[in-house]
PDB file of C-alpha atoms in Angstrom:
ATOM      1  CA  MET A  24     174.008  80.769  77.258  1.00  0.00           C
ATOM      2  CA  ASP A  25     176.463  81.883  79.911  1.00  0.00           C
ATOM      3  CA  LEU A  26     177.649  85.446  80.110  1.00  0.00           C
ATOM      4  CA  GLU A  27     180.212  86.844  82.496  1.00  0.00           C
ATOM      5  CA  PHE A  28     179.794  90.275  84.066  1.00  0.00           C
ATOM      6  CA  LYS A  29     182.866  92.113  85.311  1.00  0.00           C
ATOM      7  CA  LYS A  30     182.703  95.408  87.189  1.00  0.00           C
ATOM      8  CA  CYS A  31     184.929  98.011  85.519  1.00  0.00           C
ATOM      9  CA  ARG A  32     187.831  99.470  87.493  1.00  0.00           C
ATOM     10  CA  LEU A  33     190.070 102.477  86.869  1.00  0.00           C
ATOM     11  CA  HIS A  34     192.620 100.415  84.950  1.00  0.00           C
ATOM     12  CA  ASP A  35     189.785  99.478  82.543  1.00  0.00           C
ATOM     13  CA  ILE A  36     189.227 103.078  81.355  1.00  0.00           C
ATOM     14  CA  PRO A  37     191.028 102.620  77.977  1.00  0.00           C
ATOM     15  CA  LYS A  38     189.051  99.455  77.177  1.00  0.00           C
ATOM     16  CA  LEU A  39     185.787 100.976  78.451  1.00  0.00           C
ATOM     17  CA  THR A  40     186.285 104.132  76.402  1.00  0.00           C
ATOM     18  CA  LYS A  41     187.063 102.102  73.283  1.00  0.00           C
ATOM     19  CA  ILE A  42     183.938  99.917  73.498  1.00  0.00           C
ATOM     20  CA  ALA A  43     181.756 102.885  74.468  1.00  0.00           C
ATOM     21  CA  LYS A  44     182.842 104.830  71.380  1.00  0.00           C
ATOM     22  CA  ARG A  45     182.572 101.821  69.093  1.00  0.00           C
ATOM     23  CA  THR A  46     179.076 100.798  70.172  1.00  0.00           C
ATOM     24  CA  PHE A  47     177.681 104.338  70.307  1.00  0.00           C
ATOM     25  CA  ARG A  48     179.060 105.090  66.846  1.00  0.00           C
ATOM     26  CA  ALA A  49     177.530 101.899  65.435  1.00  0.00           C
ATOM     27  CA  ALA A  50     174.163 102.656  67.007  1.00  0.00           C
ATOM     28  CA  PHE A  51     173.754 106.347  66.231  1.00  0.00           C
ATOM     29  CA  GLU A  52     176.275 107.807  63.786  1.00  0.00           C
ATOM     30  CA  GLN A  53     174.134 107.178  60.729  1.00  0.00           C
ATOM     31  CA  GLY A  54     171.012 108.831  62.143  1.00  0.00           C
ATOM     32  CA  ASN A  55     172.683 112.087  63.156  1.00  0.00           C
ATOM     33  CA  ASP A  56     174.259 115.143  61.594  1.00  0.00           C
ATOM     34  CA  PRO A  57     178.013 114.452  61.234  1.00  0.00           C
ATOM     35  CA  LYS A  58     179.046 117.767  62.816  1.00  0.00           C
ATOM     36  CA  ASP A  59     176.756 117.358  65.831  1.00  0.00           C
ATOM     37  CA  PHE A  60     177.766 113.722  66.191  1.00  0.00           C
ATOM     38  CA  LYS A  61     181.459 114.642  66.254  1.00  0.00           C
ATOM     39  CA  ILE A  62     180.838 117.297  68.912  1.00  0.00           C
ATOM     40  CA  TYR A  63     179.036 114.713  71.031  1.00  0.00           C
ATOM     41  CA  MET A  64     181.669 112.001  70.585  1.00  0.00           C
ATOM     42  CA  ASP A  65     184.509 114.429  71.367  1.00  0.00           C
ATOM     43  CA  GLY A  66     182.899 115.274  74.712  1.00  0.00           C
ATOM     44  CA  ALA A  67     181.044 112.175  75.873  1.00  0.00           C
ATOM     45  CA  PHE A  68     183.823 109.598  75.812  1.00  0.00           C
ATOM     46  CA  THR A  69     186.991 111.372  76.909  1.00  0.00           C
ATOM     47  CA  LYS A  70     189.310 109.665  79.371  1.00  0.00           C
ATOM     48  CA  ASN A  71     188.574 112.372  81.965  1.00  0.00           C
ATOM     49  CA  LYS A  72     184.782 112.140  81.571  1.00  0.00           C
ATOM     50  CA  MET A  73     184.780 108.349  81.702  1.00  0.00           C
ATOM     51  CA  THR A  74     187.076 108.395  84.757  1.00  0.00           C
ATOM     52  CA  THR A  75     184.856 110.921  86.550  1.00  0.00           C
ATOM     53  CA  GLU A  76     181.806 108.754  85.871  1.00  0.00           C
ATOM     54  CA  LEU A  77     183.563 105.551  86.922  1.00  0.00           C
ATOM     55  CA  ILE A  78     184.809 106.896  90.269  1.00  0.00           C
ATOM     56  CA  ASN A  79     181.345 108.114  91.266  1.00  0.00           C
ATOM     57  CA  PRO A  80     180.264 105.701  94.050  1.00  0.00           C
ATOM     58  CA  ASP A  81     176.691 105.710  92.694  1.00  0.00           C
ATOM     59  CA  THR A  82     177.667 104.735  89.146  1.00  0.00           C
ATOM     60  CA  TYR A  83     178.496 101.199  88.034  1.00  0.00           C
ATOM     61  CA  PHE A  84     179.997 100.107  84.727  1.00  0.00           C
ATOM     62  CA  TYR A  85     180.122  96.416  83.829  1.00  0.00           C
ATOM     63  CA  PHE A  86     181.772  94.644  80.939  1.00  0.00           C
ATOM     64  CA  VAL A  87     179.875  91.725  79.440  1.00  0.00           C
ATOM     65  CA  TYR A  88     181.846  88.706  78.207  1.00  0.00           C
ATOM     66  CA  LYS A  89     180.762  85.677  76.213  1.00  0.00           C
ATOM     67  CA  ASP A  90     183.298  82.860  75.903  1.00  0.00           C
ATOM     68  CA  ARG A  91     185.896  85.229  77.391  1.00  0.00           C
ATOM     69  CA  LYS A  92     185.324  87.739  74.576  1.00  0.00           C
ATOM     70  CA  LEU A  93     184.174  91.277  75.391  1.00  0.00           C
ATOM     71  CA  ILE A  94     180.798  91.709  73.717  1.00  0.00           C
ATOM     72  CA  GLY A  95     179.344  94.786  75.396  1.00  0.00           C
ATOM     73  CA  TYR A  96     178.890  96.845  78.530  1.00  0.00           C
ATOM     74  CA  PHE A  97     176.281  98.575  80.626  1.00  0.00           C
ATOM     75  CA  LYS A  98     176.137 101.517  83.010  1.00  0.00           C
ATOM     76  CA  LEU A  99     173.876 101.897  86.037  1.00  0.00           C
ATOM     77  CA  ASN A 100     173.256 105.015  88.138  1.00  0.00           C
ATOM     78  CA  GLN A 101     171.560 105.429  91.473  1.00  0.00           C
ATOM     79  CA  ASN A 102     170.778 108.309  93.817  1.00  0.00           C
ATOM     80  CA  LEU A 103     172.190 111.662  92.604  1.00  0.00           C
ATOM     81  CA  ALA A 104     174.180 110.023  89.778  1.00  0.00           C
ATOM     82  CA  GLN A 105     170.916 109.455  87.896  1.00  0.00           C
ATOM     83  CA  THR A 106     170.514 111.802  84.951  1.00  0.00           C
ATOM     84  CA  ASP A 107     166.908 112.685  85.715  1.00  0.00           C
ATOM     85  CA  LEU A 108     164.761 111.314  88.500  1.00  0.00           C
ATOM     86  CA  LYS A 109     167.423 111.087  91.249  1.00  0.00           C
ATOM     87  CA  LEU A 110     165.028 109.150  93.477  1.00  0.00           C
ATOM     88  CA  PRO A 111     166.471 106.826  96.138  1.00  0.00           C
ATOM     89  CA  GLU A 112     163.935 104.149  95.162  1.00  0.00           C
ATOM     90  CA  SER A 113     164.998 104.069  91.504  1.00  0.00           C
ATOM     91  CA  MET A 114     167.993 102.961  89.478  1.00  0.00           C
ATOM     92  CA  GLU A 115     168.808 104.222  85.995  1.00  0.00           C
ATOM     93  CA  LEU A 116     170.080 102.019  83.200  1.00  0.00           C
ATOM     94  CA  GLU A 117     171.921 104.766  81.329  1.00  0.00           C
ATOM     95  CA  ARG A 118     173.694 102.538  78.812  1.00  0.00           C
ATOM     96  CA  LEU A 119     173.376  98.991  77.524  1.00  0.00           C
ATOM     97  CA  TYR A 120     175.378  98.339  74.375  1.00  0.00           C
ATOM     98  CA  ILE A 121     176.345  95.160  72.570  1.00  0.00           C
ATOM     99  CA  LEU A 122     178.834  94.998  69.708  1.00  0.00           C
ATOM    100  CA  VAL A 123     177.018  94.699  66.358  1.00  0.00           C
ATOM    101  CA  GLU A 124     178.418  91.233  65.636  1.00  0.00           C
ATOM    102  CA  PHE A 125     176.785  89.875  68.823  1.00  0.00           C
ATOM    103  CA  GLN A 126     173.369  91.500  68.427  1.00  0.00           C
ATOM    104  CA  ASP A 127     170.154  89.624  67.627  1.00  0.00           C
ATOM    105  CA  ALA A 128     171.256  86.525  69.550  1.00  0.00           C
ATOM    106  CA  GLY A 129     169.142  87.054  72.671  1.00  0.00           C
ATOM    107  CA  LEU A 130     172.068  88.419  74.665  1.00  0.00           C
ATOM    108  CA  GLY A 131     170.372  91.740  75.399  1.00  0.00           C
ATOM    109  CA  THR A 132     167.567  89.941  77.228  1.00  0.00           C
ATOM    110  CA  ILE A 133     170.082  88.049  79.379  1.00  0.00           C
ATOM    111  CA  ILE A 134     171.977  91.252  80.162  1.00  0.00           C
ATOM    112  CA  LEU A 135     168.758  93.114  80.961  1.00  0.00           C
ATOM    113  CA  HIS A 136     167.721  90.326  83.345  1.00  0.00           C
ATOM    114  CA  LYS A 137     171.063  90.745  85.147  1.00  0.00           C
ATOM    115  CA  VAL A 138     170.498  94.513  85.368  1.00  0.00           C
ATOM    116  CA  LYS A 139     167.001  93.982  86.814  1.00  0.00           C
ATOM    117  CA  GLU A 140     168.466  91.532  89.330  1.00  0.00           C
ATOM    118  CA  MET A 141     171.116  94.050  90.385  1.00  0.00           C
ATOM    119  CA  ALA A 142     168.502  96.779  90.933  1.00  0.00           C
ATOM    120  CA  TYR A 143     166.274  94.330  92.813  1.00  0.00           C
ATOM    121  CA  LYS A 144     169.140  93.315  95.102  1.00  0.00           C
ATOM    122  CA  LYS A 145     169.751  96.989  95.890  1.00  0.00           C
ATOM    123  CA  ASP A 146     166.110  97.204  97.052  1.00  0.00           C
ATOM    124  CA  LYS A 147     165.056  99.581  94.288  1.00  0.00           C
ATOM    125  CA  ASP A 148     161.365  99.874  93.441  1.00  0.00           C
ATOM    126  CA  PHE A 149     161.919 100.451  89.749  1.00  0.00           C
ATOM    127  CA  LEU A 150     164.494 100.575  86.991  1.00  0.00           C
ATOM    128  CA  TRP A 151     164.257 103.327  84.392  1.00  0.00           C
ATOM    129  CA  LEU A 152     166.007 104.451  81.220  1.00  0.00           C
ATOM    130  CA  GLY A 153     165.901 106.943  78.392  1.00  0.00           C
ATOM    131  CA  VAL A 154     165.745 105.718  74.801  1.00  0.00           C
ATOM    132  CA  TRP A 155     165.783 107.853  71.648  1.00  0.00           C
ATOM    133  CA  GLU A 156     162.264 108.104  70.243  1.00  0.00           C
ATOM    134  CA  LYS A 157     163.612 107.193  66.771  1.00  0.00           C
ATOM    135  CA  ASN A 158     165.304 104.017  68.032  1.00  0.00           C
ATOM    136  CA  LYS A 159     162.281 101.809  67.326  1.00  0.00           C
ATOM    137  CA  ASP A 160     164.197  98.515  67.712  1.00  0.00           C
ATOM    138  CA  ALA A 161     165.342  99.461  71.218  1.00  0.00           C
ATOM    139  CA  ILE A 162     161.854 100.649  72.179  1.00  0.00           C
ATOM    140  CA  ARG A 163     160.369  97.324  71.022  1.00  0.00           C
ATOM    141  CA  PHE A 164     163.066  95.462  72.980  1.00  0.00           C
ATOM    142  CA  TYR A 165     162.333  97.316  76.199  1.00  0.00           C
ATOM    143  CA  ILE A 166     158.546  96.956  75.822  1.00  0.00           C
ATOM    144  CA  LYS A 167     159.005  93.215  75.201  1.00  0.00           C
ATOM    145  CA  ASN A 168     161.007  93.079  78.451  1.00  0.00           C
ATOM    146  CA  GLY A 169     158.317  94.752  80.561  1.00  0.00           C
ATOM    147  CA  PHE A 170     159.203  98.452  80.373  1.00  0.00           C
ATOM    148  CA  VAL A 171     156.501 101.097  79.918  1.00  0.00           C
ATOM    149  CA  LYS A 172     156.796 104.704  78.776  1.00  0.00           C
ATOM    150  CA  PHE A 173     156.179 107.263  81.518  1.00  0.00           C
ATOM    151  CA  GLY A 174     157.495 110.486  80.008  1.00  0.00           C
ATOM    152  CA  THR A 175     160.111 112.154  77.818  1.00  0.00           C
ATOM    153  CA  HIS A 176     163.207 114.271  78.257  1.00  0.00           C
ATOM    154  CA  PRO A 177     165.534 116.175  75.930  1.00  0.00           C
ATOM    155  CA  TYR A 178     168.856 114.649  74.908  1.00  0.00           C
ATOM    156  CA  PHE A 179     171.476 116.596  72.996  1.00  0.00           C
ATOM    157  CA  ILE A 180     173.732 115.212  70.283  1.00  0.00           C
ATOM    158  CA  GLY A 181     175.943 118.240  69.763  1.00  0.00           C
ATOM    159  CA  THR A 182     173.529 121.121  69.227  1.00  0.00           C
ATOM    160  CA  ASP A 183     170.690 118.855  68.050  1.00  0.00           C
ATOM    161  CA  GLU A 184     167.988 118.562  70.707  1.00  0.00           C
ATOM    162  CA  GLN A 185     166.394 115.133  70.463  1.00  0.00           C
ATOM    163  CA  THR A 186     163.677 113.472  72.508  1.00  0.00           C
ATOM    164  CA  ASP A 187     164.199 110.378  74.632  1.00  0.00           C
ATOM    165  CA  TRP A 188     161.333 108.289  75.883  1.00  0.00           C
ATOM    166  CA  LEU A 189     161.579 107.634  79.601  1.00  0.00           C
ATOM    167  CA  MET A 190     160.669 104.014  80.301  1.00  0.00           C
ATOM    168  CA  ARG A 191     160.415 102.120  83.571  1.00  0.00           C
ATOM    169  CA  TYR A 192     160.238  98.587  84.838  1.00  0.00           C
ATOM    170  CA  ASP A 193     158.573  98.060  88.209  1.00  0.00           C
ATOM    171  CA  LEU A 194     160.718  95.606  90.138  1.00  0.00           C
ATOM    172  CA  VAL A 195     157.698  94.230  91.997  1.00  0.00           C
ATOM    173  CA  ASN A 196     157.207  92.326  88.698  1.00  0.00           C
ATOM    174  CA  PHE A 197     160.753  90.939  88.741  1.00  0.00           C
ATOM    175  CA  ASN A 198     161.104  87.182  88.966  1.00  0.00           C
ATOM    176  CA  HIS A 199     164.611  86.793  90.344  1.00  0.00           C
ATOM    177  CA  GLN A 200     164.691  83.029  89.810  1.00  0.00           C
TER     178      GLN A 200
END
């Protein structure tokens, strides 16, 4: 199954913002307080915030296409752009989202392999991410793909302090074939 990965540019901000809102809403709106969720959405995906993130030289957004149709996106951070560790030997997968209608088709595994390959090619020792402790499907997915829990950190949706599991994949295990 062939997927195409396209690095996002400034002119992509409207499309990036639209898919970011749509996928985040689908993934988390139901499990959160409506007021807190609105506060989060109103701040996290503004044109200015997305532009600031995109122009950071240590942040990378990529669109994912299948049969020329946009199906998802991911965001990688390195160095000081990382939300937590900020280690030169690590890369953070901050976001990986697929539109609901394309989920459960094995696409996430293909995308995650591409992400691992990108981190490996940048000579990183490990890839890490934060995943909401209540997102059991995502946790199972990451464990199945070689990630292990190494800690936790707080994540705020509005005023609601939640807990993310910190998970890592050691790139020494990566088979780049």
